[in-house]
mmCIF file of C-alpha atoms and ligand atoms in Angstrom:
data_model
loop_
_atom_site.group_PDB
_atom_site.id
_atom_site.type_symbol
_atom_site.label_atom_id
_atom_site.label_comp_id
_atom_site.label_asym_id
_atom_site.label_seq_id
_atom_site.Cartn_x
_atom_site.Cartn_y
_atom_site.Cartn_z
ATOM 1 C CA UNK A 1 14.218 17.024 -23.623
ATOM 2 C CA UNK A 2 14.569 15.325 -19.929
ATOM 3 C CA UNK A 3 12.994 14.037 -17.808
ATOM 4 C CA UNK A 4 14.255 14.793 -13.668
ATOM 5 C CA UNK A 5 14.185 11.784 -11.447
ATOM 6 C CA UNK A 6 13.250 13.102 -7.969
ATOM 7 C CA UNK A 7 12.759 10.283 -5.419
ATOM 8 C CA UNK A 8 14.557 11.883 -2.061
ATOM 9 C CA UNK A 9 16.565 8.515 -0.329
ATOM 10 C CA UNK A 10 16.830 6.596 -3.137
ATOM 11 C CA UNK A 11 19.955 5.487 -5.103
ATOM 12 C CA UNK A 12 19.185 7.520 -8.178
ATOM 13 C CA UNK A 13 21.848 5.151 -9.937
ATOM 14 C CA UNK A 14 19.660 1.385 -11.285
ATOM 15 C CA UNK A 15 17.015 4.088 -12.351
ATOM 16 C CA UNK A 16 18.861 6.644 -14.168
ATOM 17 C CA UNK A 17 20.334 3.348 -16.391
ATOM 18 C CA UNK A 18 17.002 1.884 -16.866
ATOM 19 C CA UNK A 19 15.096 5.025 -17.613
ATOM 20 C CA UNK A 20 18.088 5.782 -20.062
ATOM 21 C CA UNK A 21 17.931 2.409 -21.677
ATOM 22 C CA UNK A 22 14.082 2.589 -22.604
ATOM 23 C CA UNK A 23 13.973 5.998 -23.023
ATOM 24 C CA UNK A 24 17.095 6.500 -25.632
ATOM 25 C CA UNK A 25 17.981 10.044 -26.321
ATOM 26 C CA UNK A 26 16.574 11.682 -23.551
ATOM 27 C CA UNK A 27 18.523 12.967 -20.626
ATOM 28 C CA UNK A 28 17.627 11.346 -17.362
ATOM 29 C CA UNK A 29 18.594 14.264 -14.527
ATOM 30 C CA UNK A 30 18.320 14.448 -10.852
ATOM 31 C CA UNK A 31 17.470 17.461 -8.695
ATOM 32 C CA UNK A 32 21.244 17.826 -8.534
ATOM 33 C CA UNK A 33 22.207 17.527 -11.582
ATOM 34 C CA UNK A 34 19.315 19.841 -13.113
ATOM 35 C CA UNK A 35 20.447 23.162 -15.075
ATOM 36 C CA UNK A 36 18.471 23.440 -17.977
ATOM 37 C CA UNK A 37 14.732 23.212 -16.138
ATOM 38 C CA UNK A 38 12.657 24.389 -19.501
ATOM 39 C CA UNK A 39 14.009 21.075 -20.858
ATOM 40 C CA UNK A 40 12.243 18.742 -18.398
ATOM 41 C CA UNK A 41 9.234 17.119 -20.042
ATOM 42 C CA UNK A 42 8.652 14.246 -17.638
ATOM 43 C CA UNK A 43 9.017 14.228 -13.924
ATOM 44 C CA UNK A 44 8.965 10.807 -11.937
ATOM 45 C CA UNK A 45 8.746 11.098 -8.263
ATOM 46 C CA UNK A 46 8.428 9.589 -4.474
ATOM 47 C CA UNK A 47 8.497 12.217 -2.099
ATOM 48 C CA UNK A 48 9.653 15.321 -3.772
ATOM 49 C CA UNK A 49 10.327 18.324 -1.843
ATOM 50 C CA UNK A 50 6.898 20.247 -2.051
ATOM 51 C CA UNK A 51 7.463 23.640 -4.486
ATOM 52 C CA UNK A 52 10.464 21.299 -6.198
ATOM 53 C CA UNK A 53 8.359 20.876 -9.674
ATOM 54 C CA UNK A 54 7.748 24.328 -10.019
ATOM 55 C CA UNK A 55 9.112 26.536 -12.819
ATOM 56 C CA UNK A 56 9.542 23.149 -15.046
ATOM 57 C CA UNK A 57 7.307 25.488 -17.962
ATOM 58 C CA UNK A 58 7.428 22.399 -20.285
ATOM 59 C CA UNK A 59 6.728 19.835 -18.070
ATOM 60 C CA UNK A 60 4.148 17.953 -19.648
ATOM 61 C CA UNK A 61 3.410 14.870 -16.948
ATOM 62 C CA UNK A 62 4.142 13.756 -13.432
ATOM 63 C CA UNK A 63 4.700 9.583 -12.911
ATOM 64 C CA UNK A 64 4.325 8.948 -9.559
ATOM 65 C CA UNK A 65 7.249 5.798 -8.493
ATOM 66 C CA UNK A 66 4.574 4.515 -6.051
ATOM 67 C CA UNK A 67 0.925 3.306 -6.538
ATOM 68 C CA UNK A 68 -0.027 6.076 -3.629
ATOM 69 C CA UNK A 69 0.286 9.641 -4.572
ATOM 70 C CA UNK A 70 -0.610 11.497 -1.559
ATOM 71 C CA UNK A 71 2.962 12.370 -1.091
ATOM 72 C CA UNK A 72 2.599 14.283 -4.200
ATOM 73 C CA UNK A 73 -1.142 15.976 -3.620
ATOM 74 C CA UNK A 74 0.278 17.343 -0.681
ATOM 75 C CA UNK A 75 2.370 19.676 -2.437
ATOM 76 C CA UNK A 76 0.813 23.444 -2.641
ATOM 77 C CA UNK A 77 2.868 24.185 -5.939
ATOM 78 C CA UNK A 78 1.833 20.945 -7.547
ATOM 79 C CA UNK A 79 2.121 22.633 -11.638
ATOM 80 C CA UNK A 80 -1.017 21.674 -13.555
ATOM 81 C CA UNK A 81 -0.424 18.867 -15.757
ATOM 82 C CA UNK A 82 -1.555 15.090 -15.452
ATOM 83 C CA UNK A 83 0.095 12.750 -12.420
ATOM 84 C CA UNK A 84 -0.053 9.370 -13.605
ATOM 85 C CA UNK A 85 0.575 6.372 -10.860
ATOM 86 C CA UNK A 86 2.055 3.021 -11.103
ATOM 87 C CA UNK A 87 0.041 -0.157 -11.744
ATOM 88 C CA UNK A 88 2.573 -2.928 -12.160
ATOM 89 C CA UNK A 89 1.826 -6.447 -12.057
ATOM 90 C CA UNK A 90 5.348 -6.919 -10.369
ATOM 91 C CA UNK A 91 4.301 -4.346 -7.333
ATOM 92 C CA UNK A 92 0.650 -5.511 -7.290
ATOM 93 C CA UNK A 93 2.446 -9.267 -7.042
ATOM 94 C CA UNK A 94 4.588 -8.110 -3.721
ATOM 95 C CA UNK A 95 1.600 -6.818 -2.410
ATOM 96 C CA UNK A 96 -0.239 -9.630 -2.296
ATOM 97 C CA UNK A 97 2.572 -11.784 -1.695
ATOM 98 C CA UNK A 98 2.379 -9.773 1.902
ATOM 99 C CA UNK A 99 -1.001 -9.813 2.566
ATOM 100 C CA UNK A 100 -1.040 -13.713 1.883
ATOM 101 C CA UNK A 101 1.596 -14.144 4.315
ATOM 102 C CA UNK A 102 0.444 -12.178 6.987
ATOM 103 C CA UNK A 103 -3.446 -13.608 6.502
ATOM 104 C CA UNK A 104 -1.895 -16.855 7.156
ATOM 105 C CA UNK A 105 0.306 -15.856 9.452
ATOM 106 C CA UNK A 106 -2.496 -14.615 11.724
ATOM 107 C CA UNK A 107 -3.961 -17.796 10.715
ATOM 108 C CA UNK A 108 -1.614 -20.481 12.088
ATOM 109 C CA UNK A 109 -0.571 -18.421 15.165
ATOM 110 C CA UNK A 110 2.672 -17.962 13.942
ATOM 111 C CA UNK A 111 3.876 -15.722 16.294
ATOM 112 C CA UNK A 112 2.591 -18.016 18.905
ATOM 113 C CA UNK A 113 5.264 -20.785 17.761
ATOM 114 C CA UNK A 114 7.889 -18.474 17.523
ATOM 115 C CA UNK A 115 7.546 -17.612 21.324
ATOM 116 C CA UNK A 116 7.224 -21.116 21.943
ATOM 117 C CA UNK A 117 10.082 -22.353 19.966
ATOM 118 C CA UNK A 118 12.643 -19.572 22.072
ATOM 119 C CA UNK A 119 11.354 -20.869 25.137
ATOM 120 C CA UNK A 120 11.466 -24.770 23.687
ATOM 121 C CA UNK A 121 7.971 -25.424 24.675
ATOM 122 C CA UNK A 122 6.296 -28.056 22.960
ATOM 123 C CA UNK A 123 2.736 -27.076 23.126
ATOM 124 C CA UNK A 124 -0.496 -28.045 19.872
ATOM 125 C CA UNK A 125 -3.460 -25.979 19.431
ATOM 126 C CA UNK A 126 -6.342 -28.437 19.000
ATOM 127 C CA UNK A 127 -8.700 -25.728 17.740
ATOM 128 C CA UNK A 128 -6.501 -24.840 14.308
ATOM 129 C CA UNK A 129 -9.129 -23.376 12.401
ATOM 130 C CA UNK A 130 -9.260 -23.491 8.586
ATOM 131 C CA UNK A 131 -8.987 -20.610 5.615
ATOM 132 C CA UNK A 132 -12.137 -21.679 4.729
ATOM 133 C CA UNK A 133 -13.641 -20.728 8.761
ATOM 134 C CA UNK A 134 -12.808 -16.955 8.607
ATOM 135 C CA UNK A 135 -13.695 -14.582 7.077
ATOM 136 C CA UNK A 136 -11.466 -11.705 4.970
ATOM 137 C CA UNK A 137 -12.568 -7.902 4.459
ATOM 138 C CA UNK A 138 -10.785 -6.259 2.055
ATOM 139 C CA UNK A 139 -10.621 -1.936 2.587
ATOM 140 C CA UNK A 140 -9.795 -0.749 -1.186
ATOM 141 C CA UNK A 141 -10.923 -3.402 -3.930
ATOM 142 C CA UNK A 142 -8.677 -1.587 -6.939
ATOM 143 C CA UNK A 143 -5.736 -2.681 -8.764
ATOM 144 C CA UNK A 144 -3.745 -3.866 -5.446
ATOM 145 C CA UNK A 145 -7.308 -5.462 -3.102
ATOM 146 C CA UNK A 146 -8.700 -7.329 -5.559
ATOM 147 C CA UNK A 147 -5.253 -9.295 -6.492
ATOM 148 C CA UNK A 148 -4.879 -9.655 -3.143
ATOM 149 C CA UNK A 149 -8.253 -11.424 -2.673
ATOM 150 C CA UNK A 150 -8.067 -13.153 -5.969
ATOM 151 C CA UNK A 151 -5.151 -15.108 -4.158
ATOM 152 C CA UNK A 152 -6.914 -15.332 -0.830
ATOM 153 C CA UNK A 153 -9.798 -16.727 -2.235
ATOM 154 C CA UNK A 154 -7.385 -19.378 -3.583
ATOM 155 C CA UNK A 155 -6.267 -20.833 -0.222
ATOM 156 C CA UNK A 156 -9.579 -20.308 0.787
ATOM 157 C CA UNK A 157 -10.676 -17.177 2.872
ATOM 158 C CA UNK A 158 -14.131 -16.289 2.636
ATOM 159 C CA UNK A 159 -13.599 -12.750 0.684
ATOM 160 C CA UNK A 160 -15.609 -9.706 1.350
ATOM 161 C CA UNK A 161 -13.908 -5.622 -0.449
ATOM 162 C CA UNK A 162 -15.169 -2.190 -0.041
ATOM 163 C CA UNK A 163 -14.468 -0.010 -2.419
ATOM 164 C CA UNK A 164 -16.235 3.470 -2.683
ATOM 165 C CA UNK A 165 -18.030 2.959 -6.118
ATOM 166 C CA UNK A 166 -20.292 -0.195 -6.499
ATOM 167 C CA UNK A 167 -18.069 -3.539 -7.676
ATOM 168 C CA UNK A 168 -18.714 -6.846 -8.739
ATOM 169 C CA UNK A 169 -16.486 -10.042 -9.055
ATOM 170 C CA UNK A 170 -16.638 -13.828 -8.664
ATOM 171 C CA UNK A 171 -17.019 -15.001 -5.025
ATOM 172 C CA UNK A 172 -16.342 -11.777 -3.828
ATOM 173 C CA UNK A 173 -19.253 -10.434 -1.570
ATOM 174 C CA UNK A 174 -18.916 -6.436 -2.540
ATOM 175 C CA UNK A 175 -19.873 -3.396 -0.763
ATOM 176 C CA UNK A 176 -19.924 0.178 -0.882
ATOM 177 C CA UNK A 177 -20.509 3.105 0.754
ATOM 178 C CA UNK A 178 -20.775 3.631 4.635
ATOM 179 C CA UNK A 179 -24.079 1.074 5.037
ATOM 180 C CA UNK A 180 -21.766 -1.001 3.122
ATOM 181 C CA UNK A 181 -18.502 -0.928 4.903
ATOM 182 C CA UNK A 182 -20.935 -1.382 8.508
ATOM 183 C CA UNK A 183 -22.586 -4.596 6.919
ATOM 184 C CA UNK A 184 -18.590 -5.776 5.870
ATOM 185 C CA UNK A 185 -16.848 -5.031 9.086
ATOM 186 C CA UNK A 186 -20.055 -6.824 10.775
ATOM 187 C CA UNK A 187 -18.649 -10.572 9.019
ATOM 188 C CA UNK A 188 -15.095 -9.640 8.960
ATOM 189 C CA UNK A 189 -12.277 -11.638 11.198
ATOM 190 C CA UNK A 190 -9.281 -10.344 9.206
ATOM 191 C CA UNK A 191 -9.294 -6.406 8.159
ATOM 192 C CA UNK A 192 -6.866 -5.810 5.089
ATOM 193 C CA UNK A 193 -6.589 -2.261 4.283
ATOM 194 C CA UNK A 194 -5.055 -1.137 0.895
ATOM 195 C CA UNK A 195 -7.014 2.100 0.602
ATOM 196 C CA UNK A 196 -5.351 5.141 -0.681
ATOM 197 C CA UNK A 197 -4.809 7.977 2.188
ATOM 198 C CA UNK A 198 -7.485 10.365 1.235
ATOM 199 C CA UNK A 199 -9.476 13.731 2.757
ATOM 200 C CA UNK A 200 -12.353 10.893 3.380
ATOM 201 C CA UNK A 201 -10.408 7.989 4.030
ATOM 202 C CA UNK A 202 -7.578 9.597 7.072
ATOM 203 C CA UNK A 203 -7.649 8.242 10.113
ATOM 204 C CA UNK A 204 -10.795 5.442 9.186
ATOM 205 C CA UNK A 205 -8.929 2.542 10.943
ATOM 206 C CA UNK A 206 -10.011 4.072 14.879
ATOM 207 C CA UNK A 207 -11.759 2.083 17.667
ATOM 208 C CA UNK A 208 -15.529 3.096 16.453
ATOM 209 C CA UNK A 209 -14.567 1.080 13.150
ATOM 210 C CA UNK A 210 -12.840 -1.857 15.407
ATOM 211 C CA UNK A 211 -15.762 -1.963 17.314
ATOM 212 C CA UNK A 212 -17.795 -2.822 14.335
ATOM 213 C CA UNK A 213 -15.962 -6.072 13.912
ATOM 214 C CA UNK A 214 -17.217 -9.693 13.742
ATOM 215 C CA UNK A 215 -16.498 -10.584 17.664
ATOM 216 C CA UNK A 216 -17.803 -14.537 16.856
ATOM 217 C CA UNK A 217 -14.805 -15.599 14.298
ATOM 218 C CA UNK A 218 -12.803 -18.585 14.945
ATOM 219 C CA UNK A 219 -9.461 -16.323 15.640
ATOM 220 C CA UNK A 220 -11.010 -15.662 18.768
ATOM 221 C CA UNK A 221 -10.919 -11.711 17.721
ATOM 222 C CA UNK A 222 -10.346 -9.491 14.759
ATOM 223 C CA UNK A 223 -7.043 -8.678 13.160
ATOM 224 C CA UNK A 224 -6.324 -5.503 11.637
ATOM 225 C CA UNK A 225 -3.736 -5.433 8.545
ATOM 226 C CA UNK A 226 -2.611 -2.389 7.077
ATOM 227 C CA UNK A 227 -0.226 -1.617 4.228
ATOM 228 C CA UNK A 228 -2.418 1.251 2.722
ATOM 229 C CA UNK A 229 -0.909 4.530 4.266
ATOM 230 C CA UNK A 230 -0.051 4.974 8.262
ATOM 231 C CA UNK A 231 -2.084 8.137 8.078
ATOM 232 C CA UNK A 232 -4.807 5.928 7.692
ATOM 233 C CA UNK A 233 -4.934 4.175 11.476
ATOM 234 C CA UNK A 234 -5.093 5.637 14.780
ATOM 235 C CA UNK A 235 -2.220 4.049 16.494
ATOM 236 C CA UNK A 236 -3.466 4.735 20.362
ATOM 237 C CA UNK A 237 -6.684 3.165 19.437
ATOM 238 C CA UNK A 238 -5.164 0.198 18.157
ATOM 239 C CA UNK A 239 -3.259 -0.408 20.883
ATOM 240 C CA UNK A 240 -6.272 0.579 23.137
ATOM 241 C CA UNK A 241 -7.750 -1.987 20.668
ATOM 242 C CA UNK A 242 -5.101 -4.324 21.428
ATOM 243 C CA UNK A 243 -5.486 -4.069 25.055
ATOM 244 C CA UNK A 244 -9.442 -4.207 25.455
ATOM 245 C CA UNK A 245 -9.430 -6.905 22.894
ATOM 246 C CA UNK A 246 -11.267 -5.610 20.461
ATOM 247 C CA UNK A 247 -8.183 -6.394 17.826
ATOM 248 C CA UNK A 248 -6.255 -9.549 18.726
ATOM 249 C CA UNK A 249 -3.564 -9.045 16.507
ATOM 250 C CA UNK A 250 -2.233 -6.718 14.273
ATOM 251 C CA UNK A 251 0.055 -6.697 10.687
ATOM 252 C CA UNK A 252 1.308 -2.753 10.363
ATOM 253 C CA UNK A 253 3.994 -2.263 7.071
ATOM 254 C CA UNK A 254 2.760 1.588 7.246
ATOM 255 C CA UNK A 255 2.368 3.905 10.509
ATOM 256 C CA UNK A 256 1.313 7.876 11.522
ATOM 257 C CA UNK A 257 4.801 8.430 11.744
ATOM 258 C CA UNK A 258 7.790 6.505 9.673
ATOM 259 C CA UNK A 259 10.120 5.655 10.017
ATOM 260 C CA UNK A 260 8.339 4.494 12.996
ATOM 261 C CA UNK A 261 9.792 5.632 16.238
ATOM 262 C CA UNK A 262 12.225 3.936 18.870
ATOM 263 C CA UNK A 263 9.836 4.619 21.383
ATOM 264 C CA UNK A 264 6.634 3.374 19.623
ATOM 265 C CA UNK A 265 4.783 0.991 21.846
ATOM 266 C CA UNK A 266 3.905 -1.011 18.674
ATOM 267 C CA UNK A 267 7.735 -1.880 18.648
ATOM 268 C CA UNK A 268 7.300 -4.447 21.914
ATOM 269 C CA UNK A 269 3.793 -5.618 21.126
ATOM 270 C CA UNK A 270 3.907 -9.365 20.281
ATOM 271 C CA UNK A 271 0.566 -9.657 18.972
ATOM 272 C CA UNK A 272 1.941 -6.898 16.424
ATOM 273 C CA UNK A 273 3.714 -7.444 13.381
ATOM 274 C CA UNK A 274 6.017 -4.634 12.235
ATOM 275 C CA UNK A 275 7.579 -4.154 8.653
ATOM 276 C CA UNK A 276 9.118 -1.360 7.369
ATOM 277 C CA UNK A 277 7.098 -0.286 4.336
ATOM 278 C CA UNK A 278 8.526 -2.415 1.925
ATOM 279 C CA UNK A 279 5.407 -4.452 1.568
ATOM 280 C CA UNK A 280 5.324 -3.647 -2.175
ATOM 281 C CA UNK A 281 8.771 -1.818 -3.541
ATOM 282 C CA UNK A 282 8.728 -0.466 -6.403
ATOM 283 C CA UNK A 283 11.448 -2.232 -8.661
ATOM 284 C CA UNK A 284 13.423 -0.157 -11.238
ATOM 285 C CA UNK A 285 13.409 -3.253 -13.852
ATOM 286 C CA UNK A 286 9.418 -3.099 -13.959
ATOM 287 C CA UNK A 287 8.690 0.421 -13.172
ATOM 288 C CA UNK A 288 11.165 2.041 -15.263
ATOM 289 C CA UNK A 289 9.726 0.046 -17.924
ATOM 290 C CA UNK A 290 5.707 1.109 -17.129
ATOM 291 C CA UNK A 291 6.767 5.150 -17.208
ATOM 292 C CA UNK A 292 9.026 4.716 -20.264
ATOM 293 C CA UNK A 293 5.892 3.021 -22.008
ATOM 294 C CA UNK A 294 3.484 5.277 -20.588
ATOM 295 C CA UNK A 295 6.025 8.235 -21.993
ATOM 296 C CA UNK A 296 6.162 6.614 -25.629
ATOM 297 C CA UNK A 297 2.900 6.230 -25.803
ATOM 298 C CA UNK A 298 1.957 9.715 -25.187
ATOM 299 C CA UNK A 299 4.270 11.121 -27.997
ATOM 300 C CA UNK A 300 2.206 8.821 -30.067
ATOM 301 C CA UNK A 301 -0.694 10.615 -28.997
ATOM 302 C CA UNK A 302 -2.543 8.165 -26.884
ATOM 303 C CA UNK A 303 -3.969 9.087 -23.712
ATOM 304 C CA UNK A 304 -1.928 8.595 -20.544
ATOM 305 C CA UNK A 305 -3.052 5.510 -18.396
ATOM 306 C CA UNK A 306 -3.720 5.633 -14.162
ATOM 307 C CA UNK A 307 -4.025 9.063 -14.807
ATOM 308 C CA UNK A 308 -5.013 10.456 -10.771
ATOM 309 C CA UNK A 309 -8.210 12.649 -9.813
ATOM 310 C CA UNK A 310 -6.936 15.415 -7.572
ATOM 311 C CA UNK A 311 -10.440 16.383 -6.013
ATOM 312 C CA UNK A 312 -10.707 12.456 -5.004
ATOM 313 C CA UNK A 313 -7.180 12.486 -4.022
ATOM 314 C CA UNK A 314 -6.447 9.626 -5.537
HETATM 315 P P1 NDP Q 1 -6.520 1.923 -6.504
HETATM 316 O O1 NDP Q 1 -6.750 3.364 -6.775
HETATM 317 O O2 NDP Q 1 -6.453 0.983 -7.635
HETATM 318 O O3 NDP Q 1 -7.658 1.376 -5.507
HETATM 319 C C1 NDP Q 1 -8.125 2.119 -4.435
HETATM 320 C C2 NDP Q 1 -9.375 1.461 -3.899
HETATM 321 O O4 NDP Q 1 -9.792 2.170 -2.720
HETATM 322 C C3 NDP Q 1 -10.535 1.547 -4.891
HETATM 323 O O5 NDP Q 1 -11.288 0.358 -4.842
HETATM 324 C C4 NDP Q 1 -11.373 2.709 -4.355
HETATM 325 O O6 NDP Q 1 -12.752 2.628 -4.655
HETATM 326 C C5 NDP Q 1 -11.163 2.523 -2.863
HETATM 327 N N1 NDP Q 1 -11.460 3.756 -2.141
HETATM 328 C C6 NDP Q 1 -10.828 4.948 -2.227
HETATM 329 N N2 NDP Q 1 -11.416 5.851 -1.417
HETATM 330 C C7 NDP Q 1 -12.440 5.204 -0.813
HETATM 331 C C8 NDP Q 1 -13.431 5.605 0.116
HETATM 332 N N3 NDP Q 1 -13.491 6.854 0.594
HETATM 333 N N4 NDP Q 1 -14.339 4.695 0.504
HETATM 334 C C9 NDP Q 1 -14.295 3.428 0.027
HETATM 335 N N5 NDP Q 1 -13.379 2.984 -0.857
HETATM 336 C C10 NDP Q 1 -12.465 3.871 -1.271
HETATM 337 O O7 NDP Q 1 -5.185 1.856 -5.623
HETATM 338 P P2 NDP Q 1 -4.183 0.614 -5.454
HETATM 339 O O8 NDP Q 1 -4.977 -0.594 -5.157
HETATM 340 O O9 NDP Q 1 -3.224 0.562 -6.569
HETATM 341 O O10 NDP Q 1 -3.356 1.087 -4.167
HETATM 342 C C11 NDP Q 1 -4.010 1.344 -2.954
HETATM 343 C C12 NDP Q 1 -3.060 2.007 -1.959
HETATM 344 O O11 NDP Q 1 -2.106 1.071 -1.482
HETATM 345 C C13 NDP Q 1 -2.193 3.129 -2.500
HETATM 346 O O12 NDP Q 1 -2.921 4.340 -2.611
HETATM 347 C C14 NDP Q 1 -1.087 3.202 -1.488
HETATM 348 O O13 NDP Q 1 -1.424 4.109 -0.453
HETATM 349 C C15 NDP Q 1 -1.026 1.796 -0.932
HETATM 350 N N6 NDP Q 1 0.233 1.129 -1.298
HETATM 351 C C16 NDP Q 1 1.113 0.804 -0.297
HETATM 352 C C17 NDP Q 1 2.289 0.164 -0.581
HETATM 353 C C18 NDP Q 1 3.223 -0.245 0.499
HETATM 354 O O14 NDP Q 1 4.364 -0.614 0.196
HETATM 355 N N7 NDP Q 1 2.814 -0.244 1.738
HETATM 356 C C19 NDP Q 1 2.655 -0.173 -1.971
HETATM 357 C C20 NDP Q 1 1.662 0.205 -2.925
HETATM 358 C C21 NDP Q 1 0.513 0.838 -2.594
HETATM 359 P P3 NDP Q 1 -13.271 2.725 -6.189
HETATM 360 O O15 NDP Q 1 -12.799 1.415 -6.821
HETATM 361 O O16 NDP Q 1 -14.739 2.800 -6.098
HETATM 362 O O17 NDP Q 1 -12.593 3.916 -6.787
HETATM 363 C C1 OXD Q 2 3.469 2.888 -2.921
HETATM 364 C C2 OXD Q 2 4.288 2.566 -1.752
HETATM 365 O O1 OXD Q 2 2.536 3.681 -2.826
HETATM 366 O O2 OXD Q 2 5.322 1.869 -1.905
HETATM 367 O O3 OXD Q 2 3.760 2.322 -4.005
HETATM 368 O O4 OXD Q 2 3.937 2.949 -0.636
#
């Protein structure tokens, strides 16, 4: 049996040798390397080529590499069998570790002192508001938003999450549905968005939803931060957003189109802060090791885990 690594733009080579090493006896093969395809059991993917997992007639399971699986709903030959996603404390970890820092970043004007150190320009801000003073909304409260604010809360932040199914957790003001995302964008300074890119949730970060934002915060305007999926912002109505000051800043590690064009205005923005999707890798060490259980445990016969719903897309 096999299982085909397909992850288009990755070196195939640190996974291969970990999959191999907790999966002993199995063949670990790559698109290339594939002959045999009715001995694939297992495929683990990021980006296939759509139609690329058909004909596999024994596959059993699809791993996504990523927490997000649109890339693989997309596909019209997706074969029938269950798509499990990542949930790894090491990924979940990164994430926060990058919504922490750009929170904070947005913060302490940051980006402020960095134009002020090029220029030498020795200049305070007597108005340095604290964590405690403004106020966090958190778009998504699964596995990935509610670490996140579980470490915000710690420095501080006042924490509100939407999620799309009623929540509850300790000091985290919760709400659902669309009367509850209009009564959390209403006391929100800071917008986090780790939502998955859905049918319902595409293009959900436009100017009617930064229009709904707290306009009395101590940042002097709302900030948008988004590492859930670029398909989820508008990018003209940010910058429109940007420009009427609806958003004062902006935190982007995802974007409509990546990698994100030369010619994108959000490239020369300085309120904007650009990363290049790498908010939360996905490491072979811990990943490799989450599929290989997840693999084990279903040829024990238990049920696979972060198993995806295709009609929520997600
Ligand atoms: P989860 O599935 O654990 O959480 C998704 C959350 O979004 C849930 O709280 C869910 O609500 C909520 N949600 C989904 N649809 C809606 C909707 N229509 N209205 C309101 N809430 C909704 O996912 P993760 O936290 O693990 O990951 C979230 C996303 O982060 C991924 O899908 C991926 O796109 C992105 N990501 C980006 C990375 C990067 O490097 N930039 C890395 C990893 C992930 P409910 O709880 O009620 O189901
Ligand atoms: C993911 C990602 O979904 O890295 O894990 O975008």
């Amino acid at each position: 049996m096999s299982l085909l690594f397909a992850a288009p733009g990755w070196d195939a080579g640190p996974w291969r040798k970990r999959l191999a090493a907790f999966l002993p006896g199995r063949a670990i093969v790559t698109p290339e390397t594939l002959v045999d395809r009715a001995a694939v059991r297992y495929a683990a993917v990021w980006r296939h080529p759509p139609g690329s997992l058909a004909h596999l007639p024994r596959l059993e399971a699809i791993f996504s590499l990523g927490a997000g699986v649109d890339a693989i709903l997309v596909d019209p030959n997706l074969p029938d069998v269950p798509i499990a996603r990542i949930v790894d404390p090491d990924l979940t970890a990164r994430m926060s570790e990058w919504v922490v820092l750009n929170c904070l970043m947005h913060l302490r004007r940051t980006r402020r002192y960095e134009r002020q150190q090029r220029a030498r320009e020795w200049a305070d801000d007597p108005d340095q508001p604290a964590a405690g003073d403004v106020r966090v909304g958190i778009l998504g409260f699964g596995e990935l938003g509610r670490d996140a604010a579980r470490k915000l809360a710690t420095i501080g932040f006042p924490i509100a999450a939407w999620s799309a199914s009623p929540k509850s957790a300790p000091g985290v003001a919760c709400f659902d549905g669309p009367a509850g995302l209009e009564a959390m964008l209403a006391r929100t300074d800071i917008l986090v968005c780790l939502l998955p890119l859905t049918a319902a949730t595409r293009g959900i970060l436009n100017a009617s939803l930064f229009a709904r934002l707290a306009r009395d915060g101590r940042l002097g305007g709302a900030i948008l931060i988004n590492a859930g999926r670029g398909g989820l912002q508008v990018e003209t109505d940010i910058l429109s957003a940007l420009d009427s000051g609806a958003l004062k800043g902006a935190s982007l590690d995802v974007f409509e189109t990546e990698p994100l064009p030369h010619d994108s205005p959000l490239w020369r923005r300085p309120e904007v802060f650009v990363t290049p999707h790498n908010s939360a890798i996905s490491h072979p060490d811990s990943v490799a090791r989450a599929i290989a259980e997840q693999i084990l445990a279903h040829e024990r016969g238990e049920p696979l885990r972060h198993v995806v719903d295709r009609a929520r897309g997600y």
